[in-house]
Coordinates of C-alpha atoms and ligand atoms in Angstrom, one line a residue:
M376 CA -60.3 -19.1 7.3
V377 CA -63.9 -18.9 8.3
A378 CA -63.1 -16.2 10.9
N379 CA -61.2 -14.1 8.4
I380 CA -64.3 -14.0 6.3
Y381 CA -66.3 -12.6 9.3
K382 CA -63.6 -10.1 10.0
R383 CA -63.8 -8.9 6.4
I384 CA -67.6 -8.7 6.6
L385 CA -67.2 -6.7 9.8
A386 CA -64.8 -4.3 8.1
T387 CA -67.1 -3.7 5.2
S388 CA -70.2 -3.6 7.4
S389 CA -69.2 -0.4 9.1
I390 CA -69.8 1.4 5.9
L391 CA -73.2 -0.3 5.6
A392 CA -74.1 0.6 9.2
I393 CA -73.7 4.3 8.7
G394 CA -76.5 4.0 6.2
L395 CA -78.6 1.8 8.6
L396 CA -78.2 4.2 11.5
S397 CA -79.2 7.2 9.4
C398 CA -82.5 5.5 8.6
N399 CA -82.9 4.6 12.3
V400 CA -83.2 0.8 11.8
S401 CA -81.0 0.1 14.8
A402 CA -83.6 1.6 17.1
K403 CA -85.9 -1.4 16.2
K404 CA -85.1 -3.6 19.2
N405 CA -86.9 -4.8 22.2
A406 CA -87.3 -2.5 25.2
D407 CA -83.9 -1.1 26.0
I408 CA -81.7 -4.2 25.9
K409 CA -78.2 -2.9 26.8
L410 CA -76.8 -6.3 27.6
V411 CA -77.5 -9.9 26.5
L412 CA -76.3 -12.2 29.2
Q413 CA -76.3 -15.8 28.0
I414 CA -75.7 -18.3 30.8
T415 CA -75.0 -21.9 30.0
V416 CA -74.8 -24.3 32.8
D417 CA -72.7 -27.3 31.7
G418 CA -74.5 -30.5 32.4
L419 CA -77.6 -29.0 34.0
R420 CA -80.3 -31.6 33.2
A421 CA -83.6 -29.7 33.2
D422 CA -85.2 -31.7 36.1
L423 CA -82.4 -30.8 38.5
L424 CA -84.0 -27.3 38.8
N425 CA -87.3 -28.9 39.9
R426 CA -85.6 -31.3 42.3
Y427 CA -83.7 -28.6 44.2
Q428 CA -85.9 -25.5 43.9
K429 CA -87.3 -25.5 47.4
N430 CA -83.8 -24.6 48.7
F431 CA -83.1 -21.9 46.1
T432 CA -82.4 -18.4 47.5
E433 CA -84.0 -15.2 46.3
G434 CA -82.6 -13.7 43.1
G435 CA -80.7 -16.6 41.6
F436 CA -82.5 -19.4 39.7
R437 CA -85.7 -18.3 41.4
Y438 CA -85.5 -14.9 39.6
L439 CA -85.4 -16.7 36.3
L440 CA -88.0 -19.3 37.2
D441 CA -90.4 -16.7 38.7
E442 CA -89.9 -13.8 36.3
G443 CA -89.0 -15.5 33.0
V444 CA -90.5 -17.4 30.1
V445 CA -89.5 -20.9 31.2
Y446 CA -89.5 -23.8 28.7
T447 CA -89.8 -27.0 30.6
N448 CA -89.6 -29.3 27.7
A449 CA -86.6 -28.3 25.6
H450 CA -84.5 -31.1 24.0
Y451 CA -81.4 -31.2 21.8
Q452 CA -82.1 -32.9 18.5
H453 CA -78.6 -34.3 18.0
A454 CA -77.2 -37.6 19.2
N455 CA -73.8 -36.7 20.6
T456 CA -74.8 -34.6 23.6
E457 CA -71.4 -33.2 24.5
T458 CA -70.1 -29.8 25.5
I459 CA -68.9 -28.3 22.3
V460 CA -71.8 -29.8 20.3
G461 CA -74.4 -28.2 22.7
H462 CA -72.6 -24.9 23.0
A463 CA -72.1 -24.5 19.2
T464 CA -75.8 -25.4 18.7
L465 CA -76.9 -22.7 21.2
A466 CA -74.5 -20.2 19.7
T467 CA -75.4 -20.8 16.0
G468 CA -79.0 -22.0 16.1
A469 CA -77.8 -24.8 13.8
T470 CA -77.4 -28.5 14.1
P471 CA -73.9 -30.1 14.3
S472 CA -74.4 -31.4 10.7
V473 CA -74.2 -27.7 9.8
H474 CA -71.9 -26.1 12.4
G475 CA -69.5 -29.1 12.1
M476 CA -68.8 -29.5 15.8
V477 CA -69.8 -33.1 15.9
G478 CA -68.0 -34.0 19.1
N479 CA -65.5 -32.8 21.6
V480 CA -63.0 -34.8 19.5
W481 CA -63.1 -36.4 16.1
Y482 CA -60.5 -38.3 14.0
D483 CA -58.6 -36.2 11.5
R484 CA -58.5 -38.7 8.6
E485 CA -55.8 -36.8 6.7
A486 CA -53.5 -36.3 9.6
G487 CA -54.2 -39.7 11.0
E488 CA -54.8 -38.4 14.6
L489 CA -57.5 -37.3 16.9
A490 CA -58.4 -33.6 16.7
Y491 CA -59.7 -31.6 19.6
N492 CA -62.7 -29.4 18.5
I493 CA -61.2 -25.9 19.0
E494 CA -57.5 -26.6 18.8
D495 CA -55.6 -24.4 16.4
S496 CA -51.8 -24.5 16.4
D497 CA -51.8 -21.0 14.8
A498 CA -53.4 -19.5 17.9
P499 CA -51.3 -20.5 20.9
I500 CA -52.5 -19.6 24.4
I501 CA -50.8 -16.5 25.7
P502 CA -48.8 -17.4 28.8
T503 CA -49.8 -15.6 32.1
R504 CA -46.7 -16.6 34.1
E505 CA -43.1 -17.2 33.5
L506 CA -43.3 -20.8 34.6
V507 CA -46.3 -22.8 33.4
V508 CA -46.7 -25.8 35.6
A509 CA -47.9 -28.8 33.5
G510 CA -51.0 -29.8 35.3
E511 CA -52.7 -33.2 35.1
Q512 CA -55.9 -32.7 33.2
V513 CA -59.2 -34.0 34.5
D514 CA -60.9 -33.8 31.2
P515 CA -59.8 -36.8 29.1
T516 CA -60.5 -34.9 25.9
Q517 CA -58.0 -32.3 26.9
K518 CA -55.3 -35.0 27.2
L519 CA -56.1 -35.9 23.6
S520 CA -55.5 -32.5 22.3
R521 CA -52.4 -32.2 20.1
T522 CA -51.6 -28.6 20.6
K523 CA -52.3 -25.9 23.1
G524 CA -53.6 -23.4 20.6
R525 CA -57.3 -22.5 20.6
S526 CA -59.6 -20.7 18.2
P527 CA -63.1 -20.9 16.7
E528 CA -61.8 -21.6 13.2
A529 CA -63.3 -25.1 13.1
I530 CA -66.8 -23.8 13.8
M531 CA -68.5 -23.8 10.3
A532 CA -71.4 -21.5 11.1
A533 CA -72.1 -18.0 12.2
T534 CA -73.1 -17.3 15.8
F535 CA -75.6 -14.9 17.3
S536 CA -72.6 -12.9 18.6
D537 CA -71.1 -12.7 15.1
G538 CA -74.4 -11.3 13.8
L539 CA -74.5 -8.8 16.7
A540 CA -71.1 -7.5 15.8
V541 CA -71.9 -7.1 12.2
Y542 CA -75.3 -5.5 12.8
H543 CA -73.8 -2.9 15.1
A544 CA -70.7 -2.4 12.9
G545 CA -68.3 -3.6 15.5
R546 CA -69.6 -1.3 18.3
S547 CA -71.1 -4.2 20.4
K548 CA -68.7 -5.6 23.0
I549 CA -68.7 -9.4 22.8
F550 CA -67.2 -11.8 25.3
G551 CA -67.4 -15.5 26.1
I552 CA -66.0 -16.7 29.4
S553 CA -66.0 -20.2 31.0
G554 CA -64.3 -22.7 33.1
K555 CA -63.8 -24.6 29.8
D556 CA -62.0 -23.3 26.7
R557 CA -64.5 -24.8 24.2
S558 CA -67.5 -23.3 26.0
A559 CA -66.0 -19.8 26.0
V560 CA -64.8 -20.0 22.4
A561 CA -68.0 -21.3 20.9
M562 CA -70.2 -18.6 22.4
A563 CA -67.8 -15.7 21.7
G564 CA -68.0 -16.8 18.0
H565 CA -65.6 -15.7 15.3
V566 CA -65.6 -12.0 16.2
G567 CA -65.9 -11.8 20.0
K568 CA -63.3 -12.3 22.7
A569 CA -62.9 -15.5 24.8
F570 CA -61.3 -16.2 28.2
W571 CA -61.3 -19.5 30.0
Y572 CA -59.9 -21.1 33.2
S573 CA -56.5 -22.8 33.0
T574 CA -56.3 -26.1 34.9
D575 CA -52.5 -25.6 34.7
T576 CA -52.4 -22.4 36.7
G577 CA -55.9 -21.4 37.9
D578 CA -55.5 -18.2 35.8
M579 CA -58.0 -17.0 33.1
V580 CA -56.3 -17.3 29.7
T581 CA -56.9 -16.5 26.1
S582 CA -55.1 -17.2 22.8
K583 CA -53.4 -15.3 20.1
Y584 CA -56.5 -15.6 18.0
Y585 CA -58.1 -12.9 20.2
Y586 CA -55.3 -10.7 21.5
D587 CA -51.5 -10.1 21.1
G588 CA -51.2 -9.6 24.8
Y589 CA -53.5 -9.5 27.8
P590 CA -55.7 -6.5 28.5
E591 CA -54.4 -4.7 31.6
W592 CA -57.5 -5.7 33.7
V593 CA -57.0 -9.4 32.9
T594 CA -53.3 -9.2 34.0
D595 CA -54.4 -7.4 37.1
W596 CA -57.1 -10.0 37.8
N597 CA -54.6 -12.9 37.3
A598 CA -52.0 -11.1 39.5
L599 CA -54.4 -11.4 42.4
R600 CA -54.1 -15.2 42.2
K601 CA -57.7 -15.6 43.4
A602 CA -57.6 -19.4 42.9
E603 CA -54.7 -19.7 45.4
K604 CA -57.0 -18.4 48.2
Y605 CA -58.6 -21.8 48.1
A606 CA -55.3 -23.6 48.8
G607 CA -55.5 -25.8 51.9
T608 CA -59.2 -25.4 52.2
S609 CA -62.0 -27.8 51.3
W610 CA -65.3 -27.9 49.5
Q611 CA -67.8 -27.7 52.4
L612 CA -71.6 -28.1 52.3
L613 CA -73.4 -24.8 52.0
N614 CA -76.2 -25.8 54.4
E615 CA -76.8 -28.2 57.3
K616 CA -76.5 -31.8 55.8
S617 CA -80.0 -32.9 57.0
T618 CA -81.7 -30.2 54.9
Y619 CA -80.5 -31.9 51.7
L620 CA -82.8 -34.2 49.7
L621 CA -79.7 -36.3 48.8
A622 CA -78.1 -36.3 52.3
G623 CA -77.9 -40.1 52.1
Q624 CA -76.1 -40.1 48.7
D625 CA -72.7 -38.9 49.8
D626 CA -70.5 -42.0 50.2
R627 CA -71.1 -44.4 47.3
P628 CA -68.5 -46.9 46.1
Y629 CA -69.0 -46.1 42.5
E630 CA -68.1 -42.4 42.9
A631 CA -64.7 -41.4 41.5
D632 CA -61.9 -40.1 43.8
L633 CA -59.7 -37.4 42.2
K634 CA -56.5 -38.6 43.9
G635 CA -57.3 -37.6 47.5
Y636 CA -60.3 -35.4 46.8
G637 CA -62.4 -38.2 48.4
R638 CA -66.0 -39.4 48.0
V639 CA -67.4 -37.6 51.0
F640 CA -67.6 -34.0 52.3
P641 CA -65.5 -32.1 53.0
H642 CA -63.4 -32.5 49.8
P643 CA -59.9 -31.1 50.3
F644 CA -58.5 -29.1 47.4
G645 CA -54.9 -29.6 48.4
G646 CA -52.1 -27.1 48.3
I647 CA -50.9 -24.9 45.5
N648 CA -48.0 -27.3 44.7
D649 CA -50.4 -30.1 44.2
K650 CA -50.7 -30.5 40.4
L651 CA -54.4 -31.3 40.7
F652 CA -55.2 -28.3 42.8
P653 CA -56.5 -26.0 40.0
T654 CA -58.5 -28.9 38.6
R655 CA -60.2 -29.8 41.9
L656 CA -61.4 -26.2 42.1
L657 CA -63.3 -26.8 38.9
V658 CA -64.8 -29.9 40.4
S659 CA -66.5 -27.8 43.1
P660 CA -68.5 -24.5 43.5
A661 CA -65.1 -22.7 43.6
G662 CA -64.8 -22.9 39.8
D663 CA -68.1 -21.1 39.3
Q664 CA -67.2 -18.5 42.1
L665 CA -64.0 -17.7 40.4
L666 CA -65.8 -17.3 37.1
L667 CA -68.3 -14.9 38.7
D668 CA -65.5 -12.8 40.1
F669 CA -63.9 -12.6 36.7
A670 CA -67.3 -11.7 35.1
K671 CA -67.7 -8.8 37.5
S672 CA -64.2 -7.5 36.6
L673 CA -65.0 -7.9 32.9
I674 CA -68.3 -6.0 33.1
S675 CA -66.7 -3.2 35.0
A676 CA -63.4 -2.9 33.0
E677 CA -65.1 -3.3 29.6
Q678 CA -68.1 -1.1 30.7
L679 CA -70.6 -3.6 29.4
G680 CA -74.2 -2.3 29.0
Q681 CA -73.2 1.3 29.5
D682 CA -74.4 2.7 26.1
D683 CA -77.2 2.3 23.6
V684 CA -75.5 -0.4 21.6
P685 CA -76.3 -3.8 23.2
D686 CA -73.3 -5.8 24.4
Y687 CA -73.1 -9.6 24.8
L688 CA -71.6 -11.6 27.6
S689 CA -71.7 -15.4 27.6
V690 CA -70.9 -17.0 31.0
S691 CA -70.7 -20.8 30.8
F692 CA -70.5 -22.4 34.3
S693 CA -68.6 -25.7 34.3
A694 CA -68.7 -27.0 37.8
V695 CA -72.0 -28.9 37.7
D696 CA -70.8 -31.0 34.8
A697 CA -67.4 -31.7 36.4
V698 CA -69.1 -32.7 39.7
N699 CA -71.5 -34.9 37.8
H700 CA -68.7 -36.8 36.1
F701 CA -67.0 -37.7 39.5
F702 CA -70.0 -38.0 41.8
G703 CA -73.1 -38.4 39.5
P704 CA -76.2 -36.2 39.1
S705 CA -78.0 -37.9 42.0
S706 CA -75.3 -37.3 44.6
L707 CA -75.1 -34.9 47.6
E708 CA -72.3 -33.2 45.7
N709 CA -74.6 -32.5 42.8
E710 CA -77.3 -31.0 45.1
D711 CA -74.7 -28.8 46.8
V712 CA -73.0 -27.6 43.6
V713 CA -76.4 -26.6 42.1
L714 CA -77.4 -24.8 45.4
Q715 CA -74.1 -23.0 45.5
L716 CA -74.4 -22.0 41.8
D717 CA -77.8 -20.6 42.7
R718 CA -76.1 -18.2 45.1
T719 CA -73.4 -17.4 42.5
L720 CA -76.1 -16.5 40.0
A721 CA -77.9 -14.4 42.6
E722 CA -74.7 -12.4 43.1
L723 CA -74.1 -12.0 39.4
F724 CA -77.7 -10.7 38.9
R725 CA -77.3 -8.3 41.9
Y726 CA -74.1 -7.0 40.4
I727 CA -75.7 -6.6 36.9
D728 CA -78.7 -4.9 38.4
K729 CA -76.4 -2.3 40.0
T730 CA -74.3 -1.7 37.0
V731 CA -76.6 -2.2 34.0
G732 CA -80.0 -2.8 35.5
L733 CA -81.9 -6.1 35.1
K734 CA -84.6 -4.3 33.2
N735 CA -82.0 -3.5 30.6
T736 CA -80.5 -7.0 30.6
L737 CA -81.9 -9.9 28.6
I738 CA -80.9 -13.1 30.4
V739 CA -81.0 -16.4 28.5
L740 CA -80.2 -19.6 30.4
S741 CA -79.7 -23.0 29.1
A742 CA -77.4 -26.0 29.3
D743 CA -75.2 -27.8 26.7
H744 CA -76.4 -31.3 27.6
G745 CA -77.9 -33.2 30.5
M746 CA -76.5 -36.2 32.4
A747 CA -77.0 -39.9 32.9
D748 CA -77.1 -41.5 36.3
M749 CA -74.4 -44.1 37.0
P750 CA -75.1 -47.7 35.8
E751 CA -74.4 -48.9 39.4
Y752 CA -76.9 -46.4 40.9
M753 CA -79.5 -47.4 38.3
T754 CA -78.9 -51.1 39.1
E755 CA -79.2 -50.3 42.8
Q756 CA -82.6 -48.7 42.0
G757 CA -83.7 -51.9 40.2
Y758 CA -82.9 -50.9 36.6
K759 CA -80.1 -53.3 35.6
V760 CA -77.5 -51.8 33.2
G761 CA -73.8 -52.0 32.9
R762 CA -70.6 -50.7 31.3
I763 CA -69.5 -51.3 27.8
K764 CA -65.8 -51.8 27.0
Q765 CA -64.1 -50.1 24.1
E766 CA -62.1 -53.3 23.4
D767 CA -65.3 -55.3 22.9
I768 CA -66.6 -52.9 20.2
I769 CA -63.2 -52.9 18.4
Q770 CA -63.0 -56.6 18.5
A771 CA -66.5 -57.2 17.2
A772 CA -65.8 -54.9 14.3
N773 CA -62.5 -56.4 13.5
D774 CA -63.9 -60.0 13.8
A775 CA -66.7 -59.1 11.3
G776 CA -64.2 -57.5 8.9
R777 CA -61.9 -60.6 9.0
N778 CA -64.6 -63.3 8.9
Q779 CA -66.9 -61.8 6.4
F780 CA -64.6 -59.8 4.1
G781 CA -61.1 -61.1 4.7
I782 CA -59.8 -57.7 6.0
D783 CA -57.3 -57.8 8.8
E784 CA -58.0 -55.0 11.4
V785 CA -60.6 -53.1 9.5
V786 CA -61.0 -50.5 12.4
R787 CA -58.7 -47.5 11.8
F788 CA -59.8 -45.6 14.8
F789 CA -62.5 -45.6 17.5
F790 CA -63.4 -42.9 20.0
R791 CA -67.0 -43.0 21.2
P792 CA -69.4 -42.6 19.5
S793 CA -67.5 -42.7 16.2
L794 CA -65.9 -45.7 14.6
Y795 CA -63.6 -45.0 11.6
L796 CA -62.9 -47.8 9.1
D797 CA -59.7 -48.3 7.1
E798 CA -61.0 -47.2 3.7
Q799 CA -57.7 -48.1 1.9
K800 CA -58.0 -51.7 3.1
I801 CA -61.6 -51.9 2.0
A802 CA -60.8 -50.4 -1.4
K803 CA -58.4 -53.3 -2.0
T804 CA -61.2 -55.9 -1.7
K805 CA -64.0 -56.5 -4.1
Y806 CA -66.5 -55.2 -1.6
E807 CA -68.2 -51.8 -1.4
Q808 CA -67.5 -49.7 1.7
V809 CA -71.2 -49.5 2.4
E810 CA -71.6 -53.3 2.5
V811 CA -68.7 -53.5 5.0
E812 CA -70.1 -50.7 7.1
R813 CA -73.5 -52.4 7.4
A814 CA -72.0 -55.8 8.3
I815 CA -69.8 -54.3 11.0
A816 CA -72.6 -52.2 12.3
T817 CA -74.8 -55.3 12.6
A818 CA -72.0 -57.1 14.5
I819 CA -71.5 -54.2 16.9
S820 CA -75.3 -53.8 17.6
E821 CA -75.3 -57.4 19.0
I822 CA -73.0 -56.4 21.9
D823 CA -74.8 -56.2 25.3
G824 CA -75.8 -52.6 26.0
I825 CA -75.6 -51.3 22.4
A826 CA -78.8 -49.7 21.1
L827 CA -77.7 -48.6 17.7
A828 CA -74.8 -48.9 15.3
V829 CA -75.6 -46.6 12.4
P830 CA -73.5 -46.9 9.2
S831 CA -73.1 -43.5 7.6
G832 CA -73.5 -44.9 4.1
G833 CA -76.5 -47.0 4.9
Y834 CA -79.1 -44.9 6.7
S835 CA -81.9 -46.2 4.5
T836 CA -81.4 -49.8 5.8
I837 CA -81.7 -48.7 9.4
Q838 CA -84.9 -49.0 11.4
D839 CA -86.5 -45.6 11.5
V840 CA -86.3 -44.7 15.2
P841 CA -86.0 -41.1 16.3
A842 CA -82.4 -41.6 17.5
V843 CA -81.4 -42.3 13.9
S844 CA -82.6 -38.8 13.0
Q845 CA -80.5 -37.5 15.9
V846 CA -77.5 -39.3 14.4
K847 CA -78.1 -37.8 11.0
R848 CA -78.3 -34.3 12.5
N849 CA -74.9 -35.0 14.0
F850 CA -73.3 -36.2 10.8
H851 CA -70.6 -34.2 9.0
P852 CA -69.0 -36.0 6.1
S853 CA -65.4 -35.0 6.7
R854 CA -65.4 -35.3 10.5
S855 CA -67.9 -38.0 11.5
G856 CA -66.9 -41.6 11.6
D857 CA -68.2 -44.4 9.3
I858 CA -70.3 -46.0 12.0
Y859 CA -72.1 -44.1 14.8
I860 CA -72.6 -46.1 18.0
A861 CA -75.1 -45.4 20.7
Q862 CA -75.6 -47.2 24.0
Q863 CA -78.9 -48.3 25.4
P864 CA -80.3 -45.9 28.0
Y865 CA -78.2 -45.7 31.1
W866 CA -75.4 -48.0 29.8
F867 CA -72.0 -46.4 30.2
M868 CA -69.8 -46.2 27.1
F869 CA -66.1 -46.4 27.9
E870 CA -64.1 -43.5 29.2
S871 CA -60.3 -43.5 29.5
G872 CA -60.2 -41.0 32.4
P873 CA -61.0 -41.5 36.1
I874 CA -64.7 -40.6 35.9
A875 CA -67.8 -42.3 37.2
V876 CA -70.4 -41.3 34.6
M877 CA -70.7 -39.7 31.2
H878 CA -73.3 -37.9 29.1
G879 CA -73.2 -38.0 25.2
S880 CA -76.2 -40.3 24.5
P881 CA -79.3 -39.5 22.3
W882 CA -81.6 -40.3 25.2
S883 CA -83.8 -37.8 27.1
Y884 CA -81.7 -37.5 30.3
D885 CA -78.9 -36.1 28.0
T886 CA -81.1 -34.0 25.7
H887 CA -83.4 -32.4 28.2
V888 CA -82.2 -28.9 29.2
P889 CA -83.7 -25.7 30.6
I890 CA -84.4 -22.8 28.3
I891 CA -85.3 -19.6 30.1
F892 CA -85.6 -16.0 28.9
A893 CA -85.9 -13.3 31.5
G894 CA -85.4 -9.6 32.1
A895 CA -85.8 -6.7 29.7
G896 CA -89.6 -6.5 30.2
I897 CA -90.3 -10.2 29.6
K898 CA -93.5 -11.5 31.4
A899 CA -93.4 -14.7 33.4
Q900 CA -94.8 -17.8 31.7
K901 CA -94.3 -21.6 31.9
V902 CA -94.3 -23.3 28.5
Q903 CA -94.6 -27.1 28.1
R904 CA -94.5 -27.5 24.4
L905 CA -91.5 -29.2 22.8
V906 CA -88.8 -26.7 21.8
H907 CA -85.1 -27.1 20.9
P908 CA -81.9 -25.3 21.7
V909 CA -81.5 -24.4 18.0
D910 CA -84.4 -22.0 18.7
V911 CA -82.4 -20.0 21.3
S912 CA -80.1 -17.8 19.1
P913 CA -82.8 -17.0 16.4
T914 CA -85.0 -15.9 19.3
I915 CA -82.3 -13.7 20.9
A916 CA -81.8 -12.2 17.4
A917 CA -85.5 -11.6 17.0
L918 CA -85.7 -9.8 20.4
L919 CA -83.0 -7.4 19.1
G920 CA -84.7 -6.9 15.8
M921 CA -82.0 -8.8 13.9
T922 CA -81.9 -11.5 11.3
P923 CA -81.2 -15.0 12.7
P924 CA -77.6 -16.3 12.7
A925 CA -76.7 -17.1 9.1
N926 CA -76.9 -20.9 9.2
A927 CA -79.6 -21.2 11.9
N928 CA -82.3 -23.8 11.4
G929 CA -84.2 -23.2 14.6
S930 CA -87.4 -21.2 15.0
V931 CA -88.2 -18.0 16.9
L932 CA -90.0 -19.0 20.1
I933 CA -93.4 -17.3 19.8
E934 CA -94.0 -16.8 23.6
L935 CA -91.4 -14.0 23.6
P936 CA -92.5 -10.4 22.7
V937 CA -92.0 -9.2 19.2
A938 CA -89.4 -6.5 18.7
K939 CA -91.1 -3.1 18.7
Ligands
ZN2333 ZN1 -69.1 -33.3 30.7

C-alpha cells in the first residue's frame, strides 16, 4: 500500500515538475552530478579500512580515502545492528522506530508466524530458468521466510531514491543491486528497480513488484551463466600469504566450515551440481566480482549518467559480511575479501570514469553494520566471554512467568533480540502486562552474558544507559517484541545456522561504520566528530538541492559543499 501511494505521487508529480522545470529549479544542484553511486559494504566495520589500507591498490578504497570527505567516527544509533535495519536507515535517513524495519525478521502476532522483512506473497520472484534448483540457504533468516515474494511494501518511510524519482518527475533511473535481496530492495526504495543474487541459481533475479518480465539485458546477462565459470575452482589468496597482517589467522578451530568449503585456503567452491555452490560464491570475493560485472552491464544497458537528470545506482556488496560470519572479522579470509573488494571497487570506479566520469559521479560509501569478533578469539586474547543459549533465555522467562504469576509457558515466541509474550494468557490473570514484562526482563538479565533485557512497556524503570536509547529507536509497536534482549559486549547470542559469529548488538564494534562522500568536486577531508548513518540520505539530498527524504531525522553533514 505504501508503494502505491508513492506511485500515485509520482504520477501527479510529472504535472508539478513541468512547472518546476520552467522556473529552472532543477538546475539547483551540486556541480554536474549525473550519477549518485551509493555503495554499501555489508559488515564493513570502520576500523577494517585502517587495518588493511597499506595493501590497498590505487583507485579503489584509496580513491575514496584520499579524495573524499571521510567520517571516521560514524555510528548507528539503533540497537539491532542487522542488514535490513542498517540499509533502511541509510536509505531513509530515519531510525527503525520510523521506517519500521526493526530486524531481519520479526514475529507477526496476527499470523502467529515469523515474518521476513521484505517478503511479500503478492510479489513473487520472476523465475530465470525452467528448473529452479532448491538450494540450501546459508543465511538462516532466509530459511525462516514464509514465501519467496519480495517487495519494499513493509518499509514505512520514503527513501532518498523515492525523493529523487519524484523531484525529477520519474526521469531519474533508479536501481538497487546486491548479493542480498533485502539490501537491493531497501536502497531501490518504493519507486526504483531492484535485482539481487539468487543463492538457488547464481542468477540475478527480481520480483513481480518491479517487472512483469526480465529486461532483455538481464536475460542476456543470466544466459551467460557467469557464476558457473567458478565451478570446480577455489577461493585463492590475492597476494603472497606472508604479506598479510593476519597470515597466522587462517586455521582456527572456531571458524565454521560450509560443508567442505574448509577453514583454510584454498576454499573449494564445488561443482555446479553441488547445492551449496552458488552460496559459497557469496562467501568469497566471487560474489562481489559477479555483482561488479552485473553493475557494468546495468550502467551500459540502462545508460546511467548519460543525461542531465541525475540517476541513482546502489550497489551493496555482501561478501565481507558472509565471510565474517563463517571466519570472523579477524581472519585471513576477512583480510583477503576486503583486499579483493578493493580491486573490485577500483574496477567499478574505472568503468564509471570511462562511461560517466568520476567528476560527474557522487560516490557515497557506508556499511549496514559492523561485526563482533568470535567469543573464542576474544577469550584467546584474554577477554573471557562465551555463548548464550536460546533455551536458557526461554526457560528463565517461562520460570519467572510460572513462579511469580502462575502462567504456564508465558513466552509466545523468541528470536533474538525480541521476546514476545503470550498476551492472552497474561490477560486472563489479575496482573498487568507491564508487571509481567518487568519481572521476566529482570529474570533474563540475570543470565550470564546478558547486558540488558528491556521491557517495552517499562522503559521508565530501566537504568538510563545509552543502549536503552538505542533500543527505543529500534522499537516499533506492532513489530517489536515485548522484551528486547542485548548481550554483553562480545558475547554471542544464539544462531540456528552453521555460523561462527554474529553482529546485531548495540555495541560500538557493530555500530561503527565508514561514511565517505567522494567525487563530483568534493574536496578531501578527514572528520572525527560523531555522525550517524541517518545523516547520509539527507546529505545526498542536500547535495542535489532536494528536500530530505520525507521521514528523515538525520542532519545534513556540514563538511559537504552546499548546493549552488
Ligand atoms: Zn550478517
